[in-house]
mmCIF file of C-alpha atoms in Angstrom:
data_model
loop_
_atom_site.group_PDB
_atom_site.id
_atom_site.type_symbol
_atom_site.label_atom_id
_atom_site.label_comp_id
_atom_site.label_asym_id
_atom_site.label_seq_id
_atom_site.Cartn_x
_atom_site.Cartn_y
_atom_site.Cartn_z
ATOM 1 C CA UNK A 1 74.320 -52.985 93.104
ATOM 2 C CA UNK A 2 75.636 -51.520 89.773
ATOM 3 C CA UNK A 3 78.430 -53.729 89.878
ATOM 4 C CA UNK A 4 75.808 -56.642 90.291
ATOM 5 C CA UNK A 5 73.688 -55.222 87.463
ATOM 6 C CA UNK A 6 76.739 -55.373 85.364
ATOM 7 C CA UNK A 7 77.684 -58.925 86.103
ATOM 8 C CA UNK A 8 74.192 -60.180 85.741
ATOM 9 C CA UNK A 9 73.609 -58.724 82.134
ATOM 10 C CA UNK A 10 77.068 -60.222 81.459
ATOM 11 C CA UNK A 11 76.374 -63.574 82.592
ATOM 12 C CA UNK A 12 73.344 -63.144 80.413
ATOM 13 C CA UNK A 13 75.348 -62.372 77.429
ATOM 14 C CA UNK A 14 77.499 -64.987 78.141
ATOM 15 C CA UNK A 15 74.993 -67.461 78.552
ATOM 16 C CA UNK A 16 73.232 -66.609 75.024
ATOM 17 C CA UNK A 17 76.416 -66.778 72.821
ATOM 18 C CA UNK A 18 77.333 -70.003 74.387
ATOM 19 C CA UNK A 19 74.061 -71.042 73.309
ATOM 20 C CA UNK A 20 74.562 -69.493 69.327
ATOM 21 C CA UNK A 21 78.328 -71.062 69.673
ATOM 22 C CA UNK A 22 77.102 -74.685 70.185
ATOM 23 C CA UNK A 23 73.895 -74.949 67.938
ATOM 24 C CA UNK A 24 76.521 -73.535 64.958
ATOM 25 C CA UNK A 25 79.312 -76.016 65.294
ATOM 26 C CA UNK A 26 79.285 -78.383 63.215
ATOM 27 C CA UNK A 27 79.880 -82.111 64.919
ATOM 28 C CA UNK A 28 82.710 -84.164 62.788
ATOM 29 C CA UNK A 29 81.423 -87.933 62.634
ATOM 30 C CA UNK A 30 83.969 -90.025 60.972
ATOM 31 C CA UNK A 31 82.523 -93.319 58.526
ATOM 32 C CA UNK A 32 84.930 -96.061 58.617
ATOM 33 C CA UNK A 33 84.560 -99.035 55.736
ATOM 34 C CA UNK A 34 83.372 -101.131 58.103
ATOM 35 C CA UNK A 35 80.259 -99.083 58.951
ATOM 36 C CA UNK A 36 79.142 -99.123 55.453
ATOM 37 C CA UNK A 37 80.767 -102.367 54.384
ATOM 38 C CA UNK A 38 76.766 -104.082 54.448
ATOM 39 C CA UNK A 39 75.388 -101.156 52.416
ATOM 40 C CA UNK A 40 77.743 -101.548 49.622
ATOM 41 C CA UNK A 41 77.592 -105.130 49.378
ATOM 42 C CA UNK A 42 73.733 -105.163 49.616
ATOM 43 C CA UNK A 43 73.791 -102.267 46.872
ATOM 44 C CA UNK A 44 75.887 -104.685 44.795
ATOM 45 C CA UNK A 45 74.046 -107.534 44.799
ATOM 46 C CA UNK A 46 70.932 -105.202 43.796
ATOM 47 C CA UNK A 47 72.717 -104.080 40.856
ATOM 48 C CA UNK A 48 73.867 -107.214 39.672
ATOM 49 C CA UNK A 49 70.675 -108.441 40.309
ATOM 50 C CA UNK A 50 69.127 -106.570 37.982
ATOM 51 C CA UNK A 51 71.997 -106.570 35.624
ATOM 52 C CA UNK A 52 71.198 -110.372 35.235
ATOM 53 C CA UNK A 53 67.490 -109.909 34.629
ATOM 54 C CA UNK A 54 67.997 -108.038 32.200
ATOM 55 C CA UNK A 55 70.844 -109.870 30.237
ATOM 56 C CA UNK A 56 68.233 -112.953 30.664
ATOM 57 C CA UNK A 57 65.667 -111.487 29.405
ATOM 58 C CA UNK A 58 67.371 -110.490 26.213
ATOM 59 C CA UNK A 59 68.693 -114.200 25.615
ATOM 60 C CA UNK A 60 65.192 -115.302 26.217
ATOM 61 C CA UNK A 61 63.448 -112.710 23.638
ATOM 62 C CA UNK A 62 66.526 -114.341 21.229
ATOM 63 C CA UNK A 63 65.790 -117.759 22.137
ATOM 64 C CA UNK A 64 62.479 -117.421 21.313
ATOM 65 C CA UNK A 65 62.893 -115.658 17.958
ATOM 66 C CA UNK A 66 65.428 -118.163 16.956
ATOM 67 C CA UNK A 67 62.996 -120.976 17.730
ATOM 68 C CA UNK A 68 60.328 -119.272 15.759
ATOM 69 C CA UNK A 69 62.511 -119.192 12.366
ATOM 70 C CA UNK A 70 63.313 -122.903 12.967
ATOM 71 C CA UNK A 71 59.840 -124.129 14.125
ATOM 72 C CA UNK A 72 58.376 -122.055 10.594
ATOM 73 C CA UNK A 73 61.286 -123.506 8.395
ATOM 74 C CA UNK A 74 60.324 -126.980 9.646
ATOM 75 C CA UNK A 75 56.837 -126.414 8.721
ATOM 76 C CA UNK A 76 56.703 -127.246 5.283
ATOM 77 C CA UNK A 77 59.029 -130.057 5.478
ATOM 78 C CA UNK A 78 56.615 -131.210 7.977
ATOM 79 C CA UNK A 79 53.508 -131.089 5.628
ATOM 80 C CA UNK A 80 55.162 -132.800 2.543
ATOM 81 C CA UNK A 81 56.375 -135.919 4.669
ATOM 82 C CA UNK A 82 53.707 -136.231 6.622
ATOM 83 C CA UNK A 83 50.302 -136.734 5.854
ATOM 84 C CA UNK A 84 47.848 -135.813 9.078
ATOM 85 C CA UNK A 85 48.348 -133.520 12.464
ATOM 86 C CA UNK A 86 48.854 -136.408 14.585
ATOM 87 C CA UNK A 87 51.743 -137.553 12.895
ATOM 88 C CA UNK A 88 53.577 -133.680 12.017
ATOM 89 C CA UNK A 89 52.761 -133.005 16.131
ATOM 90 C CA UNK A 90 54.617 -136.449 17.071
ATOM 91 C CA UNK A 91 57.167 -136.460 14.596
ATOM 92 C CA UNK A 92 60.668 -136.889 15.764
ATOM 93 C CA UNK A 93 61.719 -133.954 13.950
ATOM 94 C CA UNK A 94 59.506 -131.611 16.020
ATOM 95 C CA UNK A 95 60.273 -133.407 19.173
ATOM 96 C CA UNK A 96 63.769 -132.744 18.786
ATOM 97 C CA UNK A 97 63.105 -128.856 18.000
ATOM 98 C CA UNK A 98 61.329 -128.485 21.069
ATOM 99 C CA UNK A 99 64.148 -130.652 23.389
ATOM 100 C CA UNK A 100 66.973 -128.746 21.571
ATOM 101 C CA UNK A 101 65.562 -125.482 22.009
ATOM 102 C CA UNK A 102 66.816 -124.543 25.350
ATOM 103 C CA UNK A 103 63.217 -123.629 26.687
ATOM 104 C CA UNK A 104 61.040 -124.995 29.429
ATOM 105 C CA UNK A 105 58.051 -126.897 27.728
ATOM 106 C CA UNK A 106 55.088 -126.642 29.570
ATOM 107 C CA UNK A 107 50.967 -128.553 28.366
ATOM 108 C CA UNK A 108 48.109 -125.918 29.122
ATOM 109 C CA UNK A 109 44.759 -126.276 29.147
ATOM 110 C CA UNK A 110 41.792 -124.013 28.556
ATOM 111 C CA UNK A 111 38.324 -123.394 27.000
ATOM 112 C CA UNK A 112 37.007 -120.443 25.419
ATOM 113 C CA UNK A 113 35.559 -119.246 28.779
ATOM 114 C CA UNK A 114 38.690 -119.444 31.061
ATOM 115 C CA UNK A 115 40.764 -117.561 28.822
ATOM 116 C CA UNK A 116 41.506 -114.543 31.145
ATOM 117 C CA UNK A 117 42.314 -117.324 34.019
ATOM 118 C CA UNK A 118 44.899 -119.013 32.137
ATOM 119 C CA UNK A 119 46.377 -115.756 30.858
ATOM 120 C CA UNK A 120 46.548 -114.405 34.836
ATOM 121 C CA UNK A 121 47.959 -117.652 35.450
ATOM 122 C CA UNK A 122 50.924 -117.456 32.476
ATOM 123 C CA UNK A 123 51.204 -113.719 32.934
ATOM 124 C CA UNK A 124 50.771 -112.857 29.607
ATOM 125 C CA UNK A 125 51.608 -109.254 28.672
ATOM 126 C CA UNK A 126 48.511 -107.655 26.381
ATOM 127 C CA UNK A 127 49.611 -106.121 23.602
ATOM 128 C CA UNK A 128 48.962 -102.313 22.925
ATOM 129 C CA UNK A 129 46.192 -103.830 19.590
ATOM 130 C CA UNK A 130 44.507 -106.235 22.341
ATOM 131 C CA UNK A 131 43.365 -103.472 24.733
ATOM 132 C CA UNK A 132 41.957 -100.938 22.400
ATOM 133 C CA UNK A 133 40.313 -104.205 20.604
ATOM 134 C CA UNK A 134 39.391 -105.666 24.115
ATOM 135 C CA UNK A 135 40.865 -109.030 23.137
ATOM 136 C CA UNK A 136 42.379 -111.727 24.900
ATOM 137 C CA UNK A 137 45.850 -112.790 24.172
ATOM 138 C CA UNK A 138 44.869 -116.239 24.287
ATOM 139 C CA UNK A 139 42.706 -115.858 21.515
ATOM 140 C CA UNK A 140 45.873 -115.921 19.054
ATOM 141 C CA UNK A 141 45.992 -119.414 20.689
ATOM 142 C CA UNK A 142 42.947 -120.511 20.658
ATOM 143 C CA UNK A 143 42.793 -119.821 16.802
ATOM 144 C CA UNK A 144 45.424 -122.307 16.154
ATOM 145 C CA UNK A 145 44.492 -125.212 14.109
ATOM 146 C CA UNK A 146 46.264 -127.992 12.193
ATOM 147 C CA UNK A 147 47.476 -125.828 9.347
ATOM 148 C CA UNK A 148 48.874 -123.220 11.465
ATOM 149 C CA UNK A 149 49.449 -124.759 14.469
ATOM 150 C CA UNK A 150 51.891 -122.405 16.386
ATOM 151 C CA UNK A 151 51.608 -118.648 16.948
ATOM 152 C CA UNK A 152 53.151 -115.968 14.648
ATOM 153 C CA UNK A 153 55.300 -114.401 17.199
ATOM 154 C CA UNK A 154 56.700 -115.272 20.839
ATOM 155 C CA UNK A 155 54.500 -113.706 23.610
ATOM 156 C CA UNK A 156 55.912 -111.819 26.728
ATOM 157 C CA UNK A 157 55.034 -113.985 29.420
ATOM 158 C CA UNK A 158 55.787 -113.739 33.101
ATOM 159 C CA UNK A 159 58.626 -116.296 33.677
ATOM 160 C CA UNK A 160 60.030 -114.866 29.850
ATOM 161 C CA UNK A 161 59.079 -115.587 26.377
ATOM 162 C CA UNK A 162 56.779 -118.130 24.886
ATOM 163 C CA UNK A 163 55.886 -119.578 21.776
ATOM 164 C CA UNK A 164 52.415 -121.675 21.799
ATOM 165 C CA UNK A 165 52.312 -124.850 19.833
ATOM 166 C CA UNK A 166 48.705 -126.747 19.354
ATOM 167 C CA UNK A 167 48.800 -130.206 20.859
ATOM 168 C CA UNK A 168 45.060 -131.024 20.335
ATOM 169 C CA UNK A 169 41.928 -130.027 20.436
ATOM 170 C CA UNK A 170 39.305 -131.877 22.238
ATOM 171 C CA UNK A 171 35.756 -131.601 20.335
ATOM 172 C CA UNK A 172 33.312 -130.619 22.849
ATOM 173 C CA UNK A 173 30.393 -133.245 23.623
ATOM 174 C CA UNK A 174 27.113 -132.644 22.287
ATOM 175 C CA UNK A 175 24.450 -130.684 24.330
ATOM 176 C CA UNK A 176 20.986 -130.508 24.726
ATOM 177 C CA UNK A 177 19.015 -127.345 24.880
ATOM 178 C CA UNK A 178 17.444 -127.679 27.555
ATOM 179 C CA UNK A 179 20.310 -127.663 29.666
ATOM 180 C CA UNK A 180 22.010 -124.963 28.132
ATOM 181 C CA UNK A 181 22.419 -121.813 29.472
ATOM 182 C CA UNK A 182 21.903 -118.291 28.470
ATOM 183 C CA UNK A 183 25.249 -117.375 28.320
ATOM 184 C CA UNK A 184 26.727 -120.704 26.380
ATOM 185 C CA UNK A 185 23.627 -120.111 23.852
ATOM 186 C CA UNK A 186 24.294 -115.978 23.845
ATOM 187 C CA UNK A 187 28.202 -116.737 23.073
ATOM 188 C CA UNK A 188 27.848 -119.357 20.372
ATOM 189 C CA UNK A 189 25.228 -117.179 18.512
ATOM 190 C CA UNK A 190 27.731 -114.497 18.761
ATOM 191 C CA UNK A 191 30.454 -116.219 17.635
ATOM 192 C CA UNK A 192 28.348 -117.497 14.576
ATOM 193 C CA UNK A 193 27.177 -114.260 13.524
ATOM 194 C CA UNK A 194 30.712 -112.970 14.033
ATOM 195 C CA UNK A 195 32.156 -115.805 11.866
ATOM 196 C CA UNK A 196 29.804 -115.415 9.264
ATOM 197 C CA UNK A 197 30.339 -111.389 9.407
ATOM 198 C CA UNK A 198 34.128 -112.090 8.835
ATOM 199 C CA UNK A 199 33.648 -114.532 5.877
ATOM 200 C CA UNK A 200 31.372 -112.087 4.104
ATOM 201 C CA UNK A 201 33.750 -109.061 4.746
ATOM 202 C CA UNK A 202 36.739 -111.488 3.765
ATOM 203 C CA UNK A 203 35.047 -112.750 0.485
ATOM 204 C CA UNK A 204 34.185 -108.896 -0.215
ATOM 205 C CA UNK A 205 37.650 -107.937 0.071
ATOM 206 C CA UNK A 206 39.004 -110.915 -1.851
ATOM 207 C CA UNK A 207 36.474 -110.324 -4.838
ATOM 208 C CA UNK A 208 37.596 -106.449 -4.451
ATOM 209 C CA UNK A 209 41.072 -106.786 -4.794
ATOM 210 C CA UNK A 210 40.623 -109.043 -7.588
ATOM 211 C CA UNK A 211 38.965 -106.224 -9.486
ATOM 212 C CA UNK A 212 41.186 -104.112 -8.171
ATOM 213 C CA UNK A 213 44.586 -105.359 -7.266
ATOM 214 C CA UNK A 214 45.634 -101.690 -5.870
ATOM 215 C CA UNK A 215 42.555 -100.364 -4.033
ATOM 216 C CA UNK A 216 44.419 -98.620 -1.511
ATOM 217 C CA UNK A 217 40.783 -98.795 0.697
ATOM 218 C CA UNK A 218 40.972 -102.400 1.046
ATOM 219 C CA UNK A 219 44.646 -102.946 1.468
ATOM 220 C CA UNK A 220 44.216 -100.788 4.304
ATOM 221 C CA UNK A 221 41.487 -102.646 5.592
ATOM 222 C CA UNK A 222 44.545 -105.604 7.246
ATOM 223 C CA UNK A 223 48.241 -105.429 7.919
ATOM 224 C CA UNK A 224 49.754 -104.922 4.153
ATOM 225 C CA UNK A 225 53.254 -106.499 3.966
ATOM 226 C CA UNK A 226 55.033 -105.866 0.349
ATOM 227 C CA UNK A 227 58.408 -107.579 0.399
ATOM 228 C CA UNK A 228 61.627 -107.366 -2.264
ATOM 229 C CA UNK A 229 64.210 -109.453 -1.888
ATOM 230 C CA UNK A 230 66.652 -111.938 -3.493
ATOM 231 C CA UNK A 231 65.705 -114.946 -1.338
ATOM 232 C CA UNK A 232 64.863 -116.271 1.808
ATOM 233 C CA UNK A 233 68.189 -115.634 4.068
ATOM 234 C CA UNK A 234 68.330 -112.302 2.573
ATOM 235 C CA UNK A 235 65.058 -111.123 3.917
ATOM 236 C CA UNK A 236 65.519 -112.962 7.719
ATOM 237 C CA UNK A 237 68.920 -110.869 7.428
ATOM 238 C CA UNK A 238 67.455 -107.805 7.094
ATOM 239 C CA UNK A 239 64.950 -108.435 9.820
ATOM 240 C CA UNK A 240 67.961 -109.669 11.995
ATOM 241 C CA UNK A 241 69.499 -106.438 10.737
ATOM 242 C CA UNK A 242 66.529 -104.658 12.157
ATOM 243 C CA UNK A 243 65.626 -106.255 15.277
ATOM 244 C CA UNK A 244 69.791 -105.755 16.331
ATOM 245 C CA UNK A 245 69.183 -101.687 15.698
ATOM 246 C CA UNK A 246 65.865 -101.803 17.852
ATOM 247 C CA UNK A 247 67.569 -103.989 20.656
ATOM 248 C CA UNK A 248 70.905 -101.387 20.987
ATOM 249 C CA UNK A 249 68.157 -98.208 21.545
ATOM 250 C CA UNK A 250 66.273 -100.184 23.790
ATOM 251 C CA UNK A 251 69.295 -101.486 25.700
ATOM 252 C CA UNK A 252 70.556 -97.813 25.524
ATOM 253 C CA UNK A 253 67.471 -96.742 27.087
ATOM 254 C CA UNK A 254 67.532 -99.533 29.680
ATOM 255 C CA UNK A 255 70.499 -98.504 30.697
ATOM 256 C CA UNK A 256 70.061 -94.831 31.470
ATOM 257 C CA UNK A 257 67.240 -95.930 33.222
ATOM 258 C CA UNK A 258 68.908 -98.191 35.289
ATOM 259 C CA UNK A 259 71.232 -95.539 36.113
ATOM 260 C CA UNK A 260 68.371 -92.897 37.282
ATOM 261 C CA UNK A 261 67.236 -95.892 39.228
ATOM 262 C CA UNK A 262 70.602 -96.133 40.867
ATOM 263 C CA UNK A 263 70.318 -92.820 41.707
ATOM 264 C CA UNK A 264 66.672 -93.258 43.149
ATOM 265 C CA UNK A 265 67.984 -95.796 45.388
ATOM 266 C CA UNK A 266 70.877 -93.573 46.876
ATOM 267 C CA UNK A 267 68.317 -90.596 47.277
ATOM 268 C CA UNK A 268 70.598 -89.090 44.994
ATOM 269 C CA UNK A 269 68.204 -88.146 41.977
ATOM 270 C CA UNK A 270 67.372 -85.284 40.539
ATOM 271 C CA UNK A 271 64.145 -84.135 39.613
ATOM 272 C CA UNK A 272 64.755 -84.156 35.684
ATOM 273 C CA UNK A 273 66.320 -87.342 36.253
ATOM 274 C CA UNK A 274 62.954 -88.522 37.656
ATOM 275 C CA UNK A 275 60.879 -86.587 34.859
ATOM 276 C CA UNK A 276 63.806 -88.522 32.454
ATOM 277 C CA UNK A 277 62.734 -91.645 34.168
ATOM 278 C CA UNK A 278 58.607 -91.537 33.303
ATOM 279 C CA UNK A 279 59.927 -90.135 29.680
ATOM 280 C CA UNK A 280 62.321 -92.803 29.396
ATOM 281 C CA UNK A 281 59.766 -95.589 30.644
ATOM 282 C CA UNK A 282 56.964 -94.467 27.826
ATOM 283 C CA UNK A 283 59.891 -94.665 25.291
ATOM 284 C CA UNK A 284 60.708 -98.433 26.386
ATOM 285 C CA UNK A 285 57.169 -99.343 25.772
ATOM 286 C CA UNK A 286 56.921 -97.998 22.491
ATOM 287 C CA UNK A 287 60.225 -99.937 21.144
ATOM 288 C CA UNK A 288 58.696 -102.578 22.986
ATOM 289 C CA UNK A 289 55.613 -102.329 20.574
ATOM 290 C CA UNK A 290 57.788 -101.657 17.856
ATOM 291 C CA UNK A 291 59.350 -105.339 18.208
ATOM 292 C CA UNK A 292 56.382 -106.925 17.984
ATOM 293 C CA UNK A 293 55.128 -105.291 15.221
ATOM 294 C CA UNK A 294 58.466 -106.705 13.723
ATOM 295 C CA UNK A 295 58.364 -109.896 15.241
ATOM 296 C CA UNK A 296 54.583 -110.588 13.585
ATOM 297 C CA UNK A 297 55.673 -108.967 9.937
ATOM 298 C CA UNK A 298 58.540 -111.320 9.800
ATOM 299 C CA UNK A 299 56.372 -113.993 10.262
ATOM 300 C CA UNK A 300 53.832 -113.112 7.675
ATOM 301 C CA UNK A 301 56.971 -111.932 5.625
ATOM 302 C CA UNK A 302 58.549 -115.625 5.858
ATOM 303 C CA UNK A 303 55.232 -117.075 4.859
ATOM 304 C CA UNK A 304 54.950 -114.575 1.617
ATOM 305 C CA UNK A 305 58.158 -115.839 0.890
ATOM 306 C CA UNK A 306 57.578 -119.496 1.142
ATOM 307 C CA UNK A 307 54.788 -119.560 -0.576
ATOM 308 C CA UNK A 308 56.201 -117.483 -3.893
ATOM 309 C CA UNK A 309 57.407 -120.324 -5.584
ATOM 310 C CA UNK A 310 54.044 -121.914 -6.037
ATOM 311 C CA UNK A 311 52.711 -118.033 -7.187
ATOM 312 C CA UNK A 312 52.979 -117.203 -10.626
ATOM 313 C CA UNK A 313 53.204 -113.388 -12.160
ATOM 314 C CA UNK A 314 49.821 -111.672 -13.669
ATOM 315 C CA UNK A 315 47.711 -114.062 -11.515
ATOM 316 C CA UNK A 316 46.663 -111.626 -8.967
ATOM 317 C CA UNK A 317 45.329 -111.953 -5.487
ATOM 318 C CA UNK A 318 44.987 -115.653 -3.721
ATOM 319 C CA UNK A 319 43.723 -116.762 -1.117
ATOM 320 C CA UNK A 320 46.964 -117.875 0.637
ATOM 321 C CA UNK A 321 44.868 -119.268 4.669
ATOM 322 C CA UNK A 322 41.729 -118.807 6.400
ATOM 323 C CA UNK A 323 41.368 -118.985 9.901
ATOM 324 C CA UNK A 324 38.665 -117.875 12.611
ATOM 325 C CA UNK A 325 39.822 -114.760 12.635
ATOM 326 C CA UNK A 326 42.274 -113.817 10.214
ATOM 327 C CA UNK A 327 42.304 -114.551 6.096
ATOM 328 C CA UNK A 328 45.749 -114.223 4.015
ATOM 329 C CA UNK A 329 46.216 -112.952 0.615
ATOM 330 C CA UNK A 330 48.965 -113.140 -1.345
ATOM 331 C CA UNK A 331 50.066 -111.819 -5.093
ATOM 332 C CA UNK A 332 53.245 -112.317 -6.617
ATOM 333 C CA UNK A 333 54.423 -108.969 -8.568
ATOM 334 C CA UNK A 334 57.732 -109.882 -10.360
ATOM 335 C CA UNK A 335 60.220 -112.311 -9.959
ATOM 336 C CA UNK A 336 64.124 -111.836 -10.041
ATOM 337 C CA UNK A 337 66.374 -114.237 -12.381
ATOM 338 C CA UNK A 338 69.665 -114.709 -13.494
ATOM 339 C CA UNK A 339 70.561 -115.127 -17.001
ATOM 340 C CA UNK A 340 73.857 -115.630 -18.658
ATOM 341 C CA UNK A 341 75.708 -113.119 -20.105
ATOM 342 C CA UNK A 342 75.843 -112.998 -24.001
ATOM 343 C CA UNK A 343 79.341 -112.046 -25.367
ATOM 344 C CA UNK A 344 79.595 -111.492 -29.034
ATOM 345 C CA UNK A 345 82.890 -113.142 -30.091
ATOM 346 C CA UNK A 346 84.842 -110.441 -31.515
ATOM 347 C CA UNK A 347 84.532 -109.102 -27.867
ATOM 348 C CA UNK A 348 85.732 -112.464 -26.245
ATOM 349 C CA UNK A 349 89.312 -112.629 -28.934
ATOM 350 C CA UNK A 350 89.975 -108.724 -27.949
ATOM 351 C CA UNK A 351 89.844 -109.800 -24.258
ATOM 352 C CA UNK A 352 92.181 -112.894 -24.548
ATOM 353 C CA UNK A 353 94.802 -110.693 -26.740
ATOM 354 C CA UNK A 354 94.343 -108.129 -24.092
ATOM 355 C CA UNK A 355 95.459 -110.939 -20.915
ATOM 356 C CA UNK A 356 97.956 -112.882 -23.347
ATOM 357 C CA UNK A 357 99.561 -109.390 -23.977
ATOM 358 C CA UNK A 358 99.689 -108.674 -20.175
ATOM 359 C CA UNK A 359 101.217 -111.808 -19.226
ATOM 360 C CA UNK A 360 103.912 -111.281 -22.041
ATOM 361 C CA UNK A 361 104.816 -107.819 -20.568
ATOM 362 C CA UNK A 362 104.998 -109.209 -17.255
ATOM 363 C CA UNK A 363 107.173 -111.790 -18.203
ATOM 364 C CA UNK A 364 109.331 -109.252 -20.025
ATOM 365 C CA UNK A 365 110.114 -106.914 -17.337
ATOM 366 C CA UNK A 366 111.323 -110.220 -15.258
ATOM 367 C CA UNK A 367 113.266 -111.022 -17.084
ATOM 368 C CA UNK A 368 115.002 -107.418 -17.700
ATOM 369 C CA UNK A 369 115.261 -107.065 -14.351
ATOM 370 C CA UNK A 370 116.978 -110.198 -13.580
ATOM 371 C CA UNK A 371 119.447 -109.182 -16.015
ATOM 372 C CA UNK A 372 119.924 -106.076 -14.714
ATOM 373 C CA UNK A 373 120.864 -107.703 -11.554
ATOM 374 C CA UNK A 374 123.014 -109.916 -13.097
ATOM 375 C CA UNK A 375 124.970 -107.258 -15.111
ATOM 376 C CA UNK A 376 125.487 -105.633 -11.459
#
């Protein structure tokens, strides 16, 4: 019975480190290419994927700014040879801006009231100044009129960039009262006591800055562009200059955050790198902001400049456009120029003695030196 004991407890024993032995070895599994020959290629065609969004998107943004410069220098040429809207909108010249440009062009339609349809519909991005203002983008569209009949800066849309150009605007037919309803009569008092609250705030500021031409209150009242340079190319350089810089740190940031979202997709991330990634996002955004806020003071930078040479120094603050909900001042402070420069004659003989006695030692020490090599 002891010797039964014995075996028992060591069967036991036995049986328990068997059990330890197996749940601690470790099973070898080998991966062959072909197993994960799918996964690559599906991970490849992800990255690639978004490798081309991204490359498209930046040609579009470019596209779109390029088309902006062209469609503003055009706009004055526009004006002096042709006398109405009808005629500037059909011209060949603008026609052929549009076809050239590389873009899709695309007629939309919309009143006052469907404005947040049509912008679902385009998926047009608000900018950071429309949501604390509660304003749609298509207002900046809707303000258009045959003066300024395209919008100051290309809008982030869903299917890429845009730049809105007024076709026409159909005049509403007249009403009766009676069959007018609150809301219509509600939003067109609005609108009138709005307009005439932005004329009288406009005309203050105007008559204020005349007095005034520095009150620092009512230049802070808009967006105050002050510009100094040499000429026209000059300033769209430096903006170029500018919106390069802004698109390598965004593309920089892009592309760590591409690679963080690599990372996410392999379950290989780290939790900084997903912190990084909500840091990184918030930083896109904001140079996002930051080009816009370029984009719109190049505009109004390229109309300062165009409209200098009919400006004249000591004249002050003029009224440059009005619009439904924007007015433009201008002022010209000084004006670069080129003048000849005066040499008193004295100065101009010492300077030709000076070359005529250069040229004469030049010739000299030829001349010794090719005897030299003679004498040799």
């Amino acid at each position: 019975k002891g010797e039964n004991d014995s075996n028992n407890s060591g069967e036991q024993l036995d049986f328990v480190s068997s059990a330890l032995n197996d749940s601690n070895q470790t099973e070898k599994k080998e991966v062959s290419f072909e197993d994960v020959r799918e996964e690559i290629r599906l991970r490849i065609i992800e990255e690639d994927r978004l490798d081309a969004e991204r490359d498209a998107k930046e040609l579009a943004r470019e596209a779109s700014l390029q088309f902006l410069d062209q469609i503003n220098s055009l706009r004055d040429q526009l004006n002096s040879k042709y006398s109405n809207f009808i005629q500037r909108r059909n011209s060949n010249e603008l026609k052929s801006l549009i076809a050239e440009s590389g873009g899709v062009a695309r007629e939309i339609s919309f009143t006052q009231n469907d404005m947040n349809v049509q912008t679902a519909i385009l998926g047009i991005e608000r900018r950071e100044s429309e949501r604390r203002n509660n304003r749609e983008p298509l207002q900046e569209v809707f303000a258009l009129n045959e003066r300024l009949f395209f919008t100051r800066s290309s809008r982030t849309v869903r299917d890429g960039y845009a730049v809105f150009v007024l076709d026409r605007k159909t005049k509403e037919e007249a009403g009766t009262f009676e069959k007018a309803s609150f809301a219509d009569l509600y939003r067109e008092y609005s609108n009138s006591l709005r307009n005439d609250a932005f004329n009288d705030w406009s005309e203050q500021t105007y008559n204020g800055l005349l007095q005034d031409e520095s009150n620092q209150t009512l230049l802070k009242r808009g967006s105050h562009i002050s510009i100094d340079a040499k000429s026209l190319s000059a300033l769209q350089s430096s903006f170029e200059s500018q919106n390069q810089r802004l698109k390598a740190r965004l593309g920089k940031l892009e592309s760590e955050r591409g690679e963080i979202s690599k990372a996410e997709r392999e379950s290989n991330a780290t939790a900084t790198q997903v912190a990084r990634k909500v840091v990184l996002d918030q930083l896109i955004d904001d140079l996002r902001i930051e080009q816009d806020e370029s984009n719109e003071n190049r505009t109004l930078s390229v109309q300062l400049a165009e409209a200098c040479p009919n400006l004249k120094i000591g004249s002050g603050w003029s009224e440059l456009e009005r619009t439904e909900d924007l007015a433009t001042f201008v002022k010209l402070s000084d004006v670069y120029s080129l003048k000849a420069t005066e040499v008193e004659k004295a100065d101009v003989t010492t300077r030709v003695s000076e070359i005529e006695r250069a040229r004469a030692e030049s010739a000299r020490d030829l001349i010794l030196e090719n005897l030299l090599q003679g004498a040799l």
